[in-house]
Every structure is written in C-alpha cells, then in structure tokens.
Amino acid sequence: MKPKLIIIALLTMATGSAQAQSVVKELQEDVNRAAGMFYARQAGKMPKDTPAPGGKKPFYINHYGCPGSYYLDKNEYYTDTYATLAKADSLGKLTKLGQDVLRRIALLKADAYHRSGELTARGAQQSRDLVKQMVQRFPDIFIPQGYFSVRSIVENRCIMTMEEGLLQLSAMKQPIVARSKASMQEVRFMNPTDKELIAQRVDSLTRINYDRFYTLNSNDGRLMTSLFNDQSYVLNHIDAAKLSRQLFLLAGNVQNSELAGTMTLWDIFTPEEIHQHWRKQNAWHYINYGGCTLNGGYQPYLQRSVLRNMIHMGDSVLKRYTPLMHLRYTHANVVMSLACLMDLNGCNLHTENLDSLEAYGWVNYRIAPLGGTIEMIHYRADHDDPDVLVKVLLNGQEATLPIETDCAPYYHWQDVKRYYLRKLYRYENRRFNFKTRGR
C-alpha cells in the first residue's frame, strides 16, 4: 500500500474509533440513551442560535415531530415477560435477583395496565417543555398576528402530544389563532406508505446479514445465569434471546413511565451487554429507515412526499405578510427516515457493513428519540426580500445540509429547493425506468 493511502486508512480508522468511543461515552453519561428511539429527549438548556445574516428574521416554521414518552404499544412486552418469570418462580427456578426482577416487572406491568401506546405524564410534560422552548427561542413567530396550523396523524399518543403542545402555546400566548386537526386526510404527507419499498426492507440477503450481526452481538448466558438457578430449565423452557431482548426494551422504557427515578432495570445488564443490545437495535433501525445498501439503500425515499410537501409549503408562504407555523406530529420512524432523506448531519449513510454504523456516526438516539423533531425555519429581511434563507434544526440543534452555502448554518432557499427537487426527480426517474425495463 502506498504511504499516502496508509495515512488515509489510519486516519479513517482513528475517526471511526473516536466515533465508536463517543457512543460508549454517551451511554456511560446517560444509560437511558441505550433505549435508542425510546430515549426521552429533554428540552435542556436553550440552544444558542447562530445570528442570521443581513438582519433577517424568522417568519415561517415547518415542524415535524414525533410523540413524547409513551407506554409500549404492545402489551405483551409487559405480560409475556412477567408470565415467563412468574412461571419460573412458581417452580423455584429464580435466583434472588430473578425474584427481584419479577417484582420490578410486576410494577411496570401494573403501571402500564390498559395504557398501551398512551402518552405518559412525562411525555405530556416533555411536549410542553419543547413548545415552551420554541416560543422563547423564536419570539418573532409567536405574535398575535401569527397563525398556527397544528396537525397530527390519527394515533392517540401523537394527538395527545399535539394537544399538550397547544395547551402550552395558549398558556403563553393569548390571543392566538390556531387550528388543530387529526385526520386520515393528511396521511400522504405525514405518514406515507409505499408497498414496494416496504417489501424490500428485509429481503433474504438483508436478513442473513442482520441475523449474523445479531448473533455476533449476543451473549445472553451471563444474564440467564444471574436470573435462573437451573440452567437446564433455561435450556429447555426459556427463549434466552427473546427474554433478554424484552428485558432490555423494558429497561429502556422505565424512563418514560411513572416509575422513572424510583427503579431501574439497567443494573441487570453489564455495560458491554447494554452496548451490544443497543448495537443490534441501532442496526435494525438503519436497515428499516436508513440508507442500508443491503436492501437497496432507498428506504428514506418513503418520505419523499413529506419532503415535497415541505418544499411546496416553503414556496407558498414567500409572500405572506404575517408569521406562520405548521406544527405536525407523526411517528418517530417518519422523523428518522426524513432526516436520512434530507441527509441532516450526514445521516444519509450508505453502507452494507452493519459494524461500521458507529464509526460513521449513525446513532438512532441522536436522530429520532421520543420527542424528536425536524424544524425547517425560513428567514427574510422583509416581505419583499428575494433571498429567503432557511435553517434546519434536528432535535433543536442546528443541522448541516448536503448543500453548498456561504452562510452556514443558513442556506439559500432556492438552493435548498433545487437540490431536493433534483434528488427526488432522480429517484422517481430511476424507479420509472426500472419498472419500464421490467415489462
């Protein structure tokens, strides 16, 4: 290998190692991040915005967000885990730790009773805090002359997140002109579907590679030994991989429940096991919502109608005299795929190597945690300003776009619109030609 290539390779390896270490460090700082897309984003300290050039001020916000903390939407995560441990306990097969874990699962199960998929109290407060911060951060938008269009997909937790945000807005700003709506009518640009793309998600090649990755990142023996006193019973009656996965999911969801701060399940896992479980979950999300080339790399294009609608709305408000905000609530997977489609912070990663995701910084809890948002904010000097700028926030932080600009993190609207429309056109053209050749 040539010396220059060796240097490049070493720099790449060093960068990858630093990225991987940063995930390990972030999990050490807050183990709840290991919950991935179930990590509860907090408003935190007010982010510092880069001043807009030329005295431009925000006049339009297009916001896509996912629900705040909620109870798991499949009740069997609670009931099946409890039943497995309860049966073992009735046969005297649990260790003291196993019995204590059963007690904790019983508390989680009782707290979630008849609440599948429902917004939790923490989720409600989370929605209020995020809207409060938005109002304080962009006062030019939230004036009596402004108009606020607030919509949600027809999903309980999304509707409740929307309503909590509206309550916070109305408590801070009176009077306001706003309309909320939850309807199937807007599904096409809030939670679109595409049978062809979805059918390609986990084909045979992708499944083989993921199963291999899963196996290499699984080591459930120690956990089973700590919970059960009879390993023959485990071998013959317990699906160790399934139980470990369920316990890890419940551990991550404690932060979203009424029991947050009073109990934990993270202590039953070692730091290495937590990292392994997170890696498997992160890879699965990348396969389903990212640019994984194992299944073609086109899954983010499921949100192409969402992006096209954002562009359409951005054009439609250019001559508007008063501020406007579109506040929309949908599923976390929409936010994740949209972030990948827009290539925010370089998350439109294309690789077939699931081991490389950390090295390249593709990390699910950074992209679409609970309460995650993508906000495209439009700026201008006045009503007749021909050079509108936009800035995109990912989870409240200024994000980079794959577009040249002379005023980062601001981008010229015409450049943004041109880039994304061309990107969508290339995809549609490729898909049309592929279908034509297949006839």
PDB file of N, CA, C and O in Angstrom, residues 107-139:
ATOM      1  N   LEU A 107     -44.364  -4.235  38.763  1.00  0.00           N
ATOM      2  CA  LEU A 107     -44.658  -2.807  38.928  1.00  0.00           C
ATOM      3  C   LEU A 107     -44.839  -2.124  37.574  1.00  0.00           C
ATOM      4  O   LEU A 107     -45.767  -1.320  37.390  1.00  0.00           O
ATOM      5  N   LEU A 108     -43.970  -2.447  36.617  1.00  0.00           N
ATOM      6  CA  LEU A 108     -44.089  -1.876  35.274  1.00  0.00           C
ATOM      7  C   LEU A 108     -45.386  -2.311  34.607  1.00  0.00           C
ATOM      8  O   LEU A 108     -46.070  -1.519  33.956  1.00  0.00           O
ATOM      9  N   LYS A 109     -45.707  -3.578  34.769  1.00  0.00           N
ATOM     10  CA  LYS A 109     -46.935  -4.139  34.179  1.00  0.00           C
ATOM     11  C   LYS A 109     -48.173  -3.456  34.756  1.00  0.00           C
ATOM     12  O   LYS A 109     -49.104  -3.104  34.018  1.00  0.00           O
ATOM     13  N   ALA A 110     -48.181  -3.237  36.070  1.00  0.00           N
ATOM     14  CA  ALA A 110     -49.325  -2.579  36.704  1.00  0.00           C
ATOM     15  C   ALA A 110     -49.436  -1.127  36.253  1.00  0.00           C
ATOM     16  O   ALA A 110     -50.532  -0.610  36.004  1.00  0.00           O
ATOM     17  N   ASP A 111     -48.291  -0.458  36.114  1.00  0.00           N
ATOM     18  CA  ASP A 111     -48.295   0.949  35.697  1.00  0.00           C
ATOM     19  C   ASP A 111     -48.814   1.100  34.272  1.00  0.00           C
ATOM     20  O   ASP A 111     -49.464   2.099  33.935  1.00  0.00           O
ATOM     21  N   ALA A 112     -48.540   0.104  33.427  1.00  0.00           N
ATOM     22  CA  ALA A 112     -48.932   0.186  32.015  1.00  0.00           C
ATOM     23  C   ALA A 112     -50.286  -0.456  31.730  1.00  0.00           C
ATOM     24  O   ALA A 112     -50.714  -0.497  30.566  1.00  0.00           O
ATOM     25  N   TYR A 113     -50.970  -0.921  32.752  1.00  0.00           N
ATOM     26  CA  TYR A 113     -52.234  -1.639  32.561  1.00  0.00           C
ATOM     27  C   TYR A 113     -53.256  -0.776  31.819  1.00  0.00           C
ATOM     28  O   TYR A 113     -53.567   0.340  32.228  1.00  0.00           O
ATOM     29  N   HIS A 114     -53.756  -1.304  30.694  1.00  0.00           N
ATOM     30  CA  HIS A 114     -54.742  -0.622  29.846  1.00  0.00           C
ATOM     31  C   HIS A 114     -54.230   0.728  29.321  1.00  0.00           C
ATOM     32  O   HIS A 114     -55.016   1.637  29.041  1.00  0.00           O
ATOM     33  N   ARG A 115     -52.909   0.851  29.159  1.00  0.00           N
ATOM     34  CA  ARG A 115     -52.342   2.104  28.667  1.00  0.00           C
ATOM     35  C   ARG A 115     -51.452   1.895  27.441  1.00  0.00           C
ATOM     36  O   ARG A 115     -50.596   2.736  27.141  1.00  0.00           O
ATOM     37  N   SER A 116     -51.637   0.827  26.739  1.00  0.00           N
ATOM     38  CA  SER A 116     -50.766   0.511  25.598  1.00  0.00           C
ATOM     39  C   SER A 116     -50.694   1.678  24.617  1.00  0.00           C
ATOM     40  O   SER A 116     -51.722   2.154  24.120  1.00  0.00           O
ATOM     41  N   GLY A 117     -49.482   2.161  24.357  1.00  0.00           N
ATOM     42  CA  GLY A 117     -49.279   3.235  23.394  1.00  0.00           C
ATOM     43  C   GLY A 117     -49.715   4.605  23.858  1.00  0.00           C
ATOM     44  O   GLY A 117     -49.656   5.567  23.089  1.00  0.00           O
ATOM     45  N   GLU A 118     -50.096   4.742  25.107  1.00  0.00           N
ATOM     46  CA  GLU A 118     -50.619   6.008  25.614  1.00  0.00           C
ATOM     47  C   GLU A 118     -49.483   6.929  26.056  1.00  0.00           C
ATOM     48  O   GLU A 118     -48.468   6.481  26.588  1.00  0.00           O
ATOM     49  N   LEU A 119     -49.655   8.223  25.834  1.00  0.00           N
ATOM     50  CA  LEU A 119     -48.685   9.204  26.282  1.00  0.00           C
ATOM     51  C   LEU A 119     -48.607   9.174  27.808  1.00  0.00           C
ATOM     52  O   LEU A 119     -49.627   9.130  28.493  1.00  0.00           O
ATOM     53  N   THR A 120     -47.394   9.167  28.351  1.00  0.00           N
ATOM     54  CA  THR A 120     -47.233   9.174  29.794  1.00  0.00           C
ATOM     55  C   THR A 120     -47.217  10.611  30.318  1.00  0.00           C
ATOM     56  O   THR A 120     -47.149  11.567  29.549  1.00  0.00           O
ATOM     57  N   ALA A 121     -47.265  10.732  31.643  1.00  0.00           N
ATOM     58  CA  ALA A 121     -47.202  12.070  32.250  1.00  0.00           C
ATOM     59  C   ALA A 121     -45.887  12.753  31.871  1.00  0.00           C
ATOM     60  O   ALA A 121     -45.847  13.966  31.636  1.00  0.00           O
ATOM     61  N   ARG A 122     -44.823  11.966  31.798  1.00  0.00           N
ATOM     62  CA  ARG A 122     -43.540  12.547  31.409  1.00  0.00           C
ATOM     63  C   ARG A 122     -43.588  13.010  29.954  1.00  0.00           C
ATOM     64  O   ARG A 122     -43.017  14.043  29.595  1.00  0.00           O
ATOM     65  N   GLY A 123     -44.270  12.253  29.108  1.00  0.00           N
ATOM     66  CA  GLY A 123     -44.407  12.632  27.709  1.00  0.00           C
ATOM     67  C   GLY A 123     -45.184  13.924  27.549  1.00  0.00           C
ATOM     68  O   GLY A 123     -44.855  14.764  26.701  1.00  0.00           O
ATOM     69  N   ALA A 124     -46.228  14.098  28.387  1.00  0.00           N
ATOM     70  CA  ALA A 124     -47.020  15.329  28.336  1.00  0.00           C
ATOM     71  C   ALA A 124     -46.166  16.528  28.730  1.00  0.00           C
ATOM     72  O   ALA A 124     -46.193  17.574  28.072  1.00  0.00           O
ATOM     73  N   GLN A 125     -45.390  16.387  29.804  1.00  0.00           N
ATOM     74  CA  GLN A 125     -44.533  17.483  30.249  1.00  0.00           C
ATOM     75  C   GLN A 125     -43.434  17.758  29.230  1.00  0.00           C
ATOM     76  O   GLN A 125     -43.067  18.912  28.987  1.00  0.00           O
ATOM     77  N   GLN A 126     -42.952  16.699  28.632  1.00  0.00           N
ATOM     78  CA  GLN A 126     -41.918  16.821  27.599  1.00  0.00           C
ATOM     79  C   GLN A 126     -42.423  17.677  26.437  1.00  0.00           C
ATOM     80  O   GLN A 126     -41.728  18.580  25.963  1.00  0.00           O
ATOM     81  N   SER A 127     -43.651  17.412  25.974  1.00  0.00           N
ATOM     82  CA  SER A 127     -44.227  18.175  24.873  1.00  0.00           C
ATOM     83  C   SER A 127     -44.380  19.645  25.256  1.00  0.00           C
ATOM     84  O   SER A 127     -44.062  20.553  24.467  1.00  0.00           O
ATOM     85  N   ARG A 128     -44.825  19.892  26.469  1.00  0.00           N
ATOM     86  CA  ARG A 128     -44.981  21.272  26.937  1.00  0.00           C
ATOM     87  C   ARG A 128     -43.633  21.992  27.003  1.00  0.00           C
ATOM     88  O   ARG A 128     -43.496  23.149  26.580  1.00  0.00           O
ATOM     89  N   ASP A 129     -42.623  21.293  27.507  1.00  0.00           N
ATOM     90  CA  ASP A 129     -41.303  21.918  27.648  1.00  0.00           C
ATOM     91  C   ASP A 129     -40.707  22.272  26.285  1.00  0.00           C
ATOM     92  O   ASP A 129     -40.095  23.331  26.123  1.00  0.00           O
ATOM     93  N   LEU A 130     -40.884  21.392  25.311  1.00  0.00           N
ATOM     94  CA  LEU A 130     -40.315  21.641  23.990  1.00  0.00           C
ATOM     95  C   LEU A 130     -41.012  22.801  23.286  1.00  0.00           C
ATOM     96  O   LEU A 130     -40.369  23.618  22.623  1.00  0.00           O
ATOM     97  N   VAL A 131     -42.335  22.893  23.433  1.00  0.00           N
ATOM     98  CA  VAL A 131     -43.059  24.018  22.840  1.00  0.00           C
ATOM     99  C   VAL A 131     -42.708  25.314  23.563  1.00  0.00           C
ATOM    100  O   VAL A 131     -42.527  26.367  22.931  1.00  0.00           O
ATOM    101  N   LYS A 132     -42.582  25.246  24.871  1.00  0.00           N
ATOM    102  CA  LYS A 132     -42.195  26.432  25.644  1.00  0.00           C
ATOM    103  C   LYS A 132     -40.851  26.965  25.169  1.00  0.00           C
ATOM    104  O   LYS A 132     -40.682  28.178  24.965  1.00  0.00           O
ATOM    105  N   GLN A 133     -39.909  26.072  24.959  1.00  0.00           N
ATOM    106  CA  GLN A 133     -38.596  26.494  24.493  1.00  0.00           C
ATOM    107  C   GLN A 133     -38.661  27.085  23.089  1.00  0.00           C
ATOM    108  O   GLN A 133     -37.989  28.070  22.789  1.00  0.00           O
ATOM    109  N   MET A 134     -39.508  26.500  22.236  1.00  0.00           N
ATOM    110  CA  MET A 134     -39.663  27.009  20.880  1.00  0.00           C
ATOM    111  C   MET A 134     -40.207  28.439  20.889  1.00  0.00           C
ATOM    112  O   MET A 134     -39.724  29.314  20.155  1.00  0.00           O
ATOM    113  N   VAL A 135     -41.213  28.693  21.742  1.00  0.00           N
ATOM    114  CA  VAL A 135     -41.808  30.027  21.835  1.00  0.00           C
ATOM    115  C   VAL A 135     -40.778  31.038  22.323  1.00  0.00           C
ATOM    116  O   VAL A 135     -40.673  32.156  21.798  1.00  0.00           O
ATOM    117  N   GLN A 136     -40.008  30.654  23.318  1.00  0.00           N
ATOM    118  CA  GLN A 136     -38.999  31.558  23.867  1.00  0.00           C
ATOM    119  C   GLN A 136     -37.843  31.780  22.899  1.00  0.00           C
ATOM    120  O   GLN A 136     -37.234  32.857  22.889  1.00  0.00           O
ATOM    121  N   ARG A 137     -37.564  30.794  22.083  1.00  0.00           N
ATOM    122  CA  ARG A 137     -36.421  30.855  21.169  1.00  0.00           C
ATOM    123  C   ARG A 137     -36.707  31.682  19.927  1.00  0.00           C
ATOM    124  O   ARG A 137     -35.820  32.351  19.397  1.00  0.00           O
ATOM    125  N   PHE A 138     -37.968  31.644  19.457  1.00  0.00           N
ATOM    126  CA  PHE A 138     -38.329  32.340  18.220  1.00  0.00           C
ATOM    127  C   PHE A 138     -39.516  33.288  18.453  1.00  0.00           C
ATOM    128  O   PHE A 138     -40.616  33.065  17.936  1.00  0.00           O
ATOM    129  N   PRO A 139     -39.310  34.331  19.226  1.00  0.00           N
ATOM    130  CA  PRO A 139     -40.419  35.238  19.561  1.00  0.00           C
ATOM    131  C   PRO A 139     -41.006  35.956  18.354  1.00  0.00           C
ATOM    132  O   PRO A 139     -42.162  36.395  18.398  1.00  0.00           O
TER     133      PRO A 139
END
